[in-house]
PDB file of C-alpha atoms and ligand atoms in Angstrom:
ATOM      1  CA  MET G 246      82.883 -12.195-161.421  1.00 88.00           C
ATOM      2  CA  THR G 247      82.655 -15.091-159.544  1.00 93.00           C
ATOM      3  CA  ARG G 248      79.732 -17.296-159.991  1.00 96.00           C
ATOM      4  CA  VAL G 249      78.292 -19.369-157.316  1.00 97.00           C
ATOM      5  CA  LEU G 250      75.660 -21.710-157.435  1.00 97.00           C
ATOM      6  CA  LEU G 251      73.333 -21.901-154.339  1.00 98.00           C
ATOM      7  CA  ALA G 252      71.486 -24.906-154.073  1.00 98.00           C
ATOM      8  CA  GLU G 253      69.412 -24.690-150.513  1.00 97.00           C
ATOM      9  CA  ASP G 254      65.583 -25.158-150.140  1.00 97.00           C
ATOM     10  CA  ASP G 255      65.430 -23.722-146.936  1.00 96.00           C
ATOM     11  CA  ALA G 256      65.006 -19.665-147.656  1.00 96.00           C
ATOM     12  CA  SER G 257      66.051 -18.909-143.920  1.00 95.00           C
ATOM     13  CA  ILE G 258      69.532 -20.135-144.630  1.00 95.00           C
ATOM     14  CA  SER G 259      70.023 -19.156-148.629  1.00 96.00           C
ATOM     15  CA  GLU G 260      68.878 -15.610-148.148  1.00 97.00           C
ATOM     16  CA  PRO G 261      71.180 -14.331-145.552  1.00 96.00           C
ATOM     17  CA  LEU G 262      73.707 -16.787-147.346  1.00 96.00           C
ATOM     18  CA  ALA G 263      73.234 -15.145-150.534  1.00 97.00           C
ATOM     19  CA  ARG G 264      73.597 -11.655-149.256  1.00 97.00           C
ATOM     20  CA  ALA G 265      76.710 -12.518-147.339  1.00 96.00           C
ATOM     21  CA  LEU G 266      78.164 -13.707-150.836  1.00 96.00           C
ATOM     22  CA  ARG G 267      76.631 -10.770-152.918  1.00 96.00           C
ATOM     23  CA  ARG G 268      78.388  -8.672-150.543  1.00 95.00           C
ATOM     24  CA  GLU G 269      81.734 -10.117-151.071  1.00 93.00           C
ATOM     25  CA  GLY G 270      81.280  -9.487-154.622  1.00 93.00           C
ATOM     26  CA  TYR G 271      80.188 -12.984-155.810  1.00 96.00           C
ATOM     27  CA  GLU G 272      77.355 -13.528-158.516  1.00 96.00           C
ATOM     28  CA  VAL G 273      75.273 -15.720-156.625  1.00 97.00           C
ATOM     29  CA  GLU G 274      72.244 -17.897-158.183  1.00 97.00           C
ATOM     30  CA  VAL G 275      69.848 -19.665-155.916  1.00 98.00           C
ATOM     31  CA  ARG G 276      68.151 -23.013-156.737  1.00 98.00           C
ATOM     32  CA  GLU G 277      65.678 -24.784-154.325  1.00 97.00           C
ATOM     33  CA  ASP G 278      65.636 -28.310-155.498  1.00 97.00           C
ATOM     34  CA  GLY G 279      67.846 -31.129-156.937  1.00 97.00           C
ATOM     35  CA  PRO G 280      66.979 -31.150-160.459  1.00 97.00           C
ATOM     36  CA  THR G 281      67.210 -27.527-161.326  1.00 97.00           C
ATOM     37  CA  ALA G 282      70.434 -27.242-159.352  1.00 97.00           C
ATOM     38  CA  LEU G 283      71.902 -29.936-161.247  1.00 95.00           C
ATOM     39  CA  ASP G 284      70.742 -28.216-164.748  1.00 95.00           C
ATOM     40  CA  ALA G 285      72.323 -24.733-163.176  1.00 94.00           C
ATOM     41  CA  GLY G 286      75.839 -26.884-162.446  1.00 92.00           C
ATOM     42  CA  MET G 287      75.828 -28.382-165.552  1.00 90.00           C
ATOM     43  CA  GLN G 288      75.140 -25.283-167.989  1.00 87.00           C
ATOM     44  CA  GLY G 289      78.621 -24.325-167.078  1.00 81.00           C
ATOM     45  CA  GLY G 290      80.120 -21.089-166.233  1.00 88.00           C
ATOM     46  CA  VAL G 291      79.558 -21.863-162.215  1.00 93.00           C
ATOM     47  CA  ASP G 292      82.999 -21.639-160.498  1.00 92.00           C
ATOM     48  CA  LEU G 293      81.696 -22.986-157.208  1.00 95.00           C
ATOM     49  CA  VAL G 294      78.646 -24.848-155.983  1.00 96.00           C
ATOM     50  CA  VAL G 295      77.267 -24.853-152.324  1.00 97.00           C
ATOM     51  CA  LEU G 296      75.115 -27.479-151.856  1.00 96.00           C
ATOM     52  CA  ASP G 297      72.732 -28.674-149.240  1.00 96.00           C
ATOM     53  CA  LEU G 298      72.575 -32.769-148.860  1.00 93.00           C
ATOM     54  CA  GLY G 299      68.614 -32.488-147.914  1.00 92.00           C
ATOM     55  CA  LEU G 300      67.134 -31.113-151.286  1.00 95.00           C
ATOM     56  CA  PRO G 301      63.704 -31.927-152.670  1.00 96.00           C
ATOM     57  CA  GLY G 302      63.691 -33.912-155.785  1.00 97.00           C
ATOM     58  CA  MET G 303      67.313 -35.142-155.832  1.00 96.00           C
ATOM     59  CA  ASP G 304      69.356 -35.157-153.098  1.00 93.00           C
ATOM     60  CA  GLY G 305      72.627 -33.313-152.703  1.00 94.00           C
ATOM     61  CA  LEU G 306      74.574 -36.341-152.838  1.00 92.00           C
ATOM     62  CA  GLU G 307      73.137 -37.455-156.376  1.00 94.00           C
ATOM     63  CA  VAL G 308      73.543 -33.857-157.480  1.00 95.00           C
ATOM     64  CA  CYS G 309      77.196 -34.124-156.677  1.00 93.00           C
ATOM     65  CA  ARG G 310      77.896 -37.163-157.938  1.00 90.00           C
ATOM     66  CA  ARG G 311      76.498 -36.241-161.589  1.00 91.00           C
ATOM     67  CA  MET G 312      77.744 -32.675-161.420  1.00 88.00           C
ATOM     68  CA  ARG G 313      81.186 -34.764-160.924  1.00 81.00           C
ATOM     69  CA  ASP G 314      80.414 -36.623-163.913  1.00 77.00           C
ATOM     70  CA  GLY G 315      80.071 -33.019-165.923  1.00 73.00           C
ATOM     71  CA  GLY G 316      83.442 -31.666-164.770  1.00 73.00           C
ATOM     72  CA  PRO G 317      85.449 -30.611-161.721  1.00 76.00           C
ATOM     73  CA  VAL G 318      83.713 -27.531-160.695  1.00 86.00           C
ATOM     74  CA  PRO G 319      84.325 -27.267-156.533  1.00 90.00           C
ATOM     75  CA  VAL G 320      81.406 -28.174-154.276  1.00 92.00           C
ATOM     76  CA  ILE G 321      81.253 -27.154-150.538  1.00 94.00           C
ATOM     77  CA  MET G 322      78.168 -29.487-148.939  1.00 92.00           C
ATOM     78  CA  LEU G 323      76.176 -28.372-146.147  1.00 93.00           C
ATOM     79  CA  THR G 324      75.593 -30.968-143.955  1.00 88.00           C
ATOM     80  CA  ALA G 325      73.322 -31.359-140.678  1.00 80.00           C
ATOM     81  CA  ARG G 326      74.947 -31.273-137.452  1.00 66.00           C
ATOM     82  CA  GLY G 327      76.715 -34.518-135.951  1.00 68.00           C
ATOM     83  CA  ASP G 328      75.768 -36.566-138.940  1.00 70.00           C
ATOM     84  CA  GLU G 329      79.067 -38.252-139.577  1.00 73.00           C
ATOM     85  CA  ASP G 330      77.919 -40.464-142.339  1.00 78.00           C
ATOM     86  CA  ASP G 331      76.537 -37.610-144.245  1.00 78.00           C
ATOM     87  CA  ARG G 332      79.622 -35.978-144.081  1.00 76.00           C
ATOM     88  CA  ILE G 333      81.713 -38.861-145.242  1.00 80.00           C
ATOM     89  CA  LEU G 334      79.142 -39.580-148.153  1.00 80.00           C
ATOM     90  CA  GLY G 335      79.657 -36.021-149.323  1.00 81.00           C
ATOM     91  CA  LEU G 336      83.498 -36.563-149.685  1.00 80.00           C
ATOM     92  CA  GLU G 337      83.060 -39.929-151.219  1.00 80.00           C
ATOM     93  CA  VAL G 338      80.791 -38.365-153.930  1.00 80.00           C
ATOM     94  CA  GLY G 339      83.497 -35.903-154.667  1.00 81.00           C
ATOM     95  CA  ALA G 340      82.487 -32.693-152.540  1.00 86.00           C
ATOM     96  CA  ASP G 341      85.531 -30.822-151.694  1.00 86.00           C
ATOM     97  CA  ASP G 342      84.803 -29.256-148.209  1.00 86.00           C
ATOM     98  CA  TYR G 343      81.751 -29.336-146.285  1.00 86.00           C
ATOM     99  CA  VAL G 344      80.042 -26.803-143.889  1.00 89.00           C
ATOM    100  CA  THR G 345      77.818 -28.418-140.721  1.00 87.00           C
ATOM    101  CA  LYS G 346      74.865 -26.734-139.823  1.00 88.00           C
ATOM    102  CA  PRO G 347      74.214 -24.255-138.419  1.00 88.00           C
ATOM    103  CA  PHE G 348      76.858 -21.980-139.640  1.00 90.00           C
ATOM    104  CA  SER G 349      77.345 -18.507-140.093  1.00 91.00           C
ATOM    105  CA  PRO G 350      77.368 -16.976-143.262  1.00 93.00           C
ATOM    106  CA  ARG G 351      80.652 -15.280-142.689  1.00 91.00           C
ATOM    107  CA  GLU G 352      82.248 -18.864-141.733  1.00 91.00           C
ATOM    108  CA  LEU G 353      80.805 -20.174-145.090  1.00 93.00           C
ATOM    109  CA  VAL G 354      82.036 -17.070-147.153  1.00 93.00           C
ATOM    110  CA  LEU G 355      85.593 -17.864-145.639  1.00 90.00           C
ATOM    111  CA  ARG G 356      85.230 -21.319-146.618  1.00 90.00           C
ATOM    112  CA  VAL G 357      84.248 -20.423-150.443  1.00 93.00           C
ATOM    113  CA  GLU G 358      87.310 -18.163-150.644  1.00 90.00           C
ATOM    114  CA  SER G 359      89.638 -20.711-149.324  1.00 86.00           C
ATOM    115  CA  VAL G 360      88.054 -23.579-151.838  1.00 88.00           C
ATOM    116  CA  LEU G 361      88.259 -20.799-154.753  1.00 88.00           C
ATOM    117  CA  ARG G 362      92.127 -20.087-154.056  1.00 82.00           C
ATOM    118  CA  ARG G 363      93.048 -23.886-154.044  1.00 77.00           C
ATOM    119  CA  SER G 364      91.104 -24.323-157.061  1.00 76.00           C
ATOM    120  CA  ARG G 365      93.018 -21.585-159.051  1.00 70.00           C
ATOM    121  CA  PRO G 366      96.387 -22.244-160.528  1.00 60.00           C
ATOM    122  CA  ALA G 367      98.990 -21.660-157.874  1.00 54.00           C
ATOM    123  CA  GLY G 368     101.274 -19.702-160.389  1.00 52.00           C
ATOM    124  CA  THR G 369     104.294 -21.269-158.983  1.00 58.00           C
ATOM    125  CA  GLY G 370     105.433 -24.598-158.360  1.00 69.00           C
ATOM    126  CA  HIS G 371     106.901 -26.929-160.818  1.00 82.00           C
ATOM    127  CA  ARG G 372     106.336 -30.362-162.128  1.00 88.00           C
ATOM    128  CA  LEU G 373     106.420 -33.053-159.901  1.00 90.00           C
ATOM    129  CA  ALA G 374     106.482 -36.918-160.775  1.00 91.00           C
ATOM    130  CA  ALA G 375     107.309 -40.308-159.118  1.00 91.00           C
ATOM    131  CA  ALA G 376     106.419 -43.877-159.815  1.00 91.00           C
ATOM    132  CA  GLY G 377     104.431 -43.361-163.189  1.00 92.00           C
ATOM    133  CA  LEU G 378     102.552 -40.207-161.491  1.00 95.00           C
ATOM    134  CA  ALA G 379     102.945 -36.799-162.318  1.00 94.00           C
ATOM    135  CA  VAL G 380     101.509 -33.233-161.373  1.00 93.00           C
ATOM    136  CA  GLU G 381     101.415 -29.897-162.844  1.00 91.00           C
ATOM    137  CA  PRO G 382     100.669 -27.266-160.009  1.00 84.00           C
ATOM    138  CA  GLU G 383     100.093 -24.483-162.440  1.00 81.00           C
ATOM    139  CA  ALA G 384      97.684 -26.502-164.827  1.00 84.00           C
ATOM    140  CA  ARG G 385      96.197 -28.232-162.028  1.00 86.00           C
ATOM    141  CA  ARG G 386      96.515 -31.515-163.950  1.00 91.00           C
ATOM    142  CA  ALA G 387      97.587 -34.957-163.083  1.00 95.00           C
ATOM    143  CA  THR G 388      98.587 -37.982-164.715  1.00 96.00           C
ATOM    144  CA  LYS G 389      99.499 -41.734-164.249  1.00 96.00           C
ATOM    145  CA  LYS G 390     101.560 -43.226-166.840  1.00 93.00           C
ATOM    146  CA  GLY G 391     100.260 -40.615-169.212  1.00 92.00           C
ATOM    147  CA  ALA G 392      96.825 -40.887-168.671  1.00 95.00           C
ATOM    148  CA  GLU G 393      94.662 -37.902-167.180  1.00 94.00           C
ATOM    149  CA  LEU G 394      93.654 -38.495-163.460  1.00 95.00           C
ATOM    150  CA  ALA G 395      90.154 -36.859-162.420  1.00 92.00           C
ATOM    151  CA  LEU G 396      90.814 -35.845-158.946  1.00 91.00           C
ATOM    152  CA  THR G 397      88.774 -33.295-156.728  1.00 89.00           C
ATOM    153  CA  LEU G 398      90.648 -30.138-155.468  1.00 87.00           C
ATOM    154  CA  ARG G 399      91.708 -31.794-152.289  1.00 89.00           C
ATOM    155  CA  GLU G 400      92.809 -35.116-153.948  1.00 92.00           C
ATOM    156  CA  PHE G 401      95.064 -33.284-155.995  1.00 93.00           C
ATOM    157  CA  ASP G 402      96.483 -30.928-153.244  1.00 92.00           C
ATOM    158  CA  LEU G 403      97.127 -34.677-151.505  1.00 95.00           C
ATOM    159  CA  LEU G 404      98.513 -36.041-154.449  1.00 96.00           C
ATOM    160  CA  ALA G 405     100.947 -32.929-154.796  1.00 94.00           C
ATOM    161  CA  PHE G 406     101.927 -32.870-151.225  1.00 94.00           C
ATOM    162  CA  PHE G 407     102.763 -36.925-151.407  1.00 95.00           C
ATOM    163  CA  LEU G 408     105.042 -36.145-154.052  1.00 94.00           C
ATOM    164  CA  ARG G 409     106.715 -33.411-152.722  1.00 91.00           C
ATOM    165  CA  ASN G 410     107.163 -35.537-149.592  1.00 92.00           C
ATOM    166  CA  PRO G 411     108.121 -39.033-150.589  1.00 92.00           C
ATOM    167  CA  GLY G 412     109.350 -41.461-147.830  1.00 93.00           C
ATOM    168  CA  ARG G 413     108.272 -39.585-144.896  1.00 94.00           C
ATOM    169  CA  ALA G 414     105.538 -40.995-142.724  1.00 96.00           C
ATOM    170  CA  TYR G 415     102.809 -38.271-141.841  1.00 97.00           C
ATOM    171  CA  SER G 416      99.981 -38.463-139.187  1.00 96.00           C
ATOM    172  CA  ARG G 417      96.477 -37.672-140.454  1.00 95.00           C
ATOM    173  CA  GLU G 418      96.706 -34.593-138.231  1.00 94.00           C
ATOM    174  CA  ASP G 419      99.644 -33.553-140.363  1.00 94.00           C
ATOM    175  CA  LEU G 420      98.010 -33.892-143.438  1.00 95.00           C
ATOM    176  CA  MET G 421      94.858 -32.307-142.111  1.00 91.00           C
ATOM    177  CA  ARG G 422      97.425 -29.195-141.371  1.00 89.00           C
ATOM    178  CA  GLU G 423      99.799 -29.237-144.150  1.00 89.00           C
ATOM    179  CA  VAL G 424      97.076 -30.114-147.262  1.00 90.00           C
ATOM    180  CA  TRP G 425      93.569 -28.358-145.626  1.00 84.00           C
ATOM    181  CA  GLY G 426      95.183 -25.951-143.721  1.00 80.00           C
ATOM    182  CA  TRP G 427      92.963 -26.883-140.747  1.00 77.00           C
ATOM    183  CA  ASP G 428      94.330 -27.030-137.321  1.00 74.00           C
ATOM    184  CA  PHE G 429      91.566 -29.125-136.181  1.00 72.00           C
ATOM    185  CA  GLY G 430      88.952 -30.797-137.791  1.00 76.00           C
ATOM    186  CA  ASP G 431      87.373 -34.135-138.350  1.00 82.00           C
ATOM    187  CA  LEU G 432      90.125 -36.718-139.210  1.00 88.00           C
ATOM    188  CA  SER G 433      87.882 -38.821-141.211  1.00 89.00           C
ATOM    189  CA  THR G 434      87.848 -36.411-143.780  1.00 89.00           C
ATOM    190  CA  VAL G 435      91.694 -37.436-144.416  1.00 94.00           C
ATOM    191  CA  THR G 436      91.207 -41.080-144.417  1.00 94.00           C
ATOM    192  CA  VAL G 437      88.134 -40.592-147.022  1.00 93.00           C
ATOM    193  CA  HIS G 438      90.545 -38.361-149.343  1.00 94.00           C
ATOM    194  CA  VAL G 439      93.250 -41.337-148.573  1.00 96.00           C
ATOM    195  CA  ARG G 440      90.819 -43.916-149.674  1.00 96.00           C
ATOM    196  CA  ARG G 441      89.260 -42.224-153.059  1.00 94.00           C
ATOM    197  CA  LEU G 442      93.253 -40.957-153.850  1.00 96.00           C
ATOM    198  CA  ARG G 443      94.435 -44.751-153.621  1.00 97.00           C
ATOM    199  CA  GLY G 444      91.471 -45.774-155.954  1.00 96.00           C
ATOM    200  CA  LYS G 445      92.723 -43.508-158.502  1.00 96.00           C
ATOM    201  CA  VAL G 446      96.337 -43.919-158.414  1.00 96.00           C
ATOM    202  CA  GLU G 447      97.074 -47.429-157.020  1.00 96.00           C
ATOM    203  CA  ASP G 448      97.163 -50.454-159.216  1.00 94.00           C
ATOM    204  CA  ASP G 449      95.567 -52.354-156.879  1.00 95.00           C
ATOM    205  CA  PRO G 450      93.795 -49.936-154.393  1.00 95.00           C
ATOM    206  CA  ALA G 451      92.929 -52.813-152.083  1.00 93.00           C
ATOM    207  CA  ARG G 452      96.671 -53.601-151.668  1.00 95.00           C
ATOM    208  CA  PRO G 453      98.024 -49.993-152.014  1.00 95.00           C
ATOM    209  CA  ARG G 454     102.024 -49.908-152.445  1.00 94.00           C
ATOM    210  CA  LEU G 455     102.213 -45.876-153.360  1.00 96.00           C
ATOM    211  CA  ILE G 456     100.353 -44.610-150.272  1.00 97.00           C
ATOM    212  CA  GLN G 457     101.283 -47.231-147.345  1.00 96.00           C
ATOM    213  CA  THR G 458      99.377 -47.248-144.185  1.00 96.00           C
ATOM    214  CA  VAL G 459     101.964 -46.761-141.386  1.00 96.00           C
ATOM    215  CA  TRP G 460     100.059 -48.514-138.306  1.00 93.00           C
ATOM    216  CA  GLY G 461      99.754 -46.218-135.364  1.00 91.00           C
ATOM    217  CA  VAL G 462     101.143 -43.487-137.266  1.00 93.00           C
ATOM    218  CA  GLY G 463      99.293 -42.297-140.562  1.00 96.00           C
ATOM    219  CA  TYR G 464     100.269 -42.606-144.241  1.00 97.00           C
ATOM    220  CA  ARG G 465     103.752 -42.688-146.132  1.00 97.00           C
ATOM    221  CA  PHE G 466     104.001 -42.039-149.836  1.00 96.00           C
ATOM    222  CA  GLU G 467     106.688 -44.928-151.214  1.00 95.00           C
ATOM    223  CA  PRO G 468     107.230 -44.091-154.856  1.00 90.00           C
ATOM    224  CA  ASP G 469     110.307 -46.418-155.178  1.00 80.00           C
ATOM    225  CA  GLU G 470     108.735 -49.624-154.030  1.00 62.00           C
ATOM    226  CA  ALA G 471     105.860 -49.293-156.241  1.00 47.00           C
ATOM    227  CA  VAL G 472     107.798 -49.239-159.222  1.00 47.00           C
ATOM    228  CA  SER G 473     107.051 -52.641-160.974  1.00 45.00           C
TER     229      SER G 473
HETATM  230 CA1   CA P1382      67.486 -28.787-147.068  1.00 74.58          CA
END
């Protein structure tokens, strides 16, 4: 059974949400403050965390950051409407996705399904490698010069996409569609993930050579120029 940890202090949100998830067959545990949510998340056996940003005791960002240190469990952040800073911060600390309040339980269930689908081995897809980077889609493992990279789900998907499509320029809209599967959305999501991915794969993230910015267009993965 798939276990979802739901960290939300507002019962008017968590109760209908827990009901909707249970109806879909998920096992749901609810926690109402940051420290107990973190404890539950770190105990293992949790397949996905739905994390409210504004939690008493310890905010969602800190909970997410600490959970990330413990392992790669997927996190969906619940953020307040229109607060772009919160959304970007959430992605910066490693959330895989976010949903903006108010949202319907159905909307969140769909998002949970989509994130879980991505977190599971695809069952297809062969090893991709270039410029000292390698991605094994089935194992969901990525390495740089043999050393394992700690990537979130979307960072992994983004790197795999770049490795599959070297030397071509993609706009942020293209990447959002191809990697996220979204036809519309906040393009800063892409910007943040590219920045985070550069921080992990570039020798010098301040002067990226692998994931290059194409001015006025977007980004291009250039494995050949990066070989030094
Ligand atoms: Ca709250």
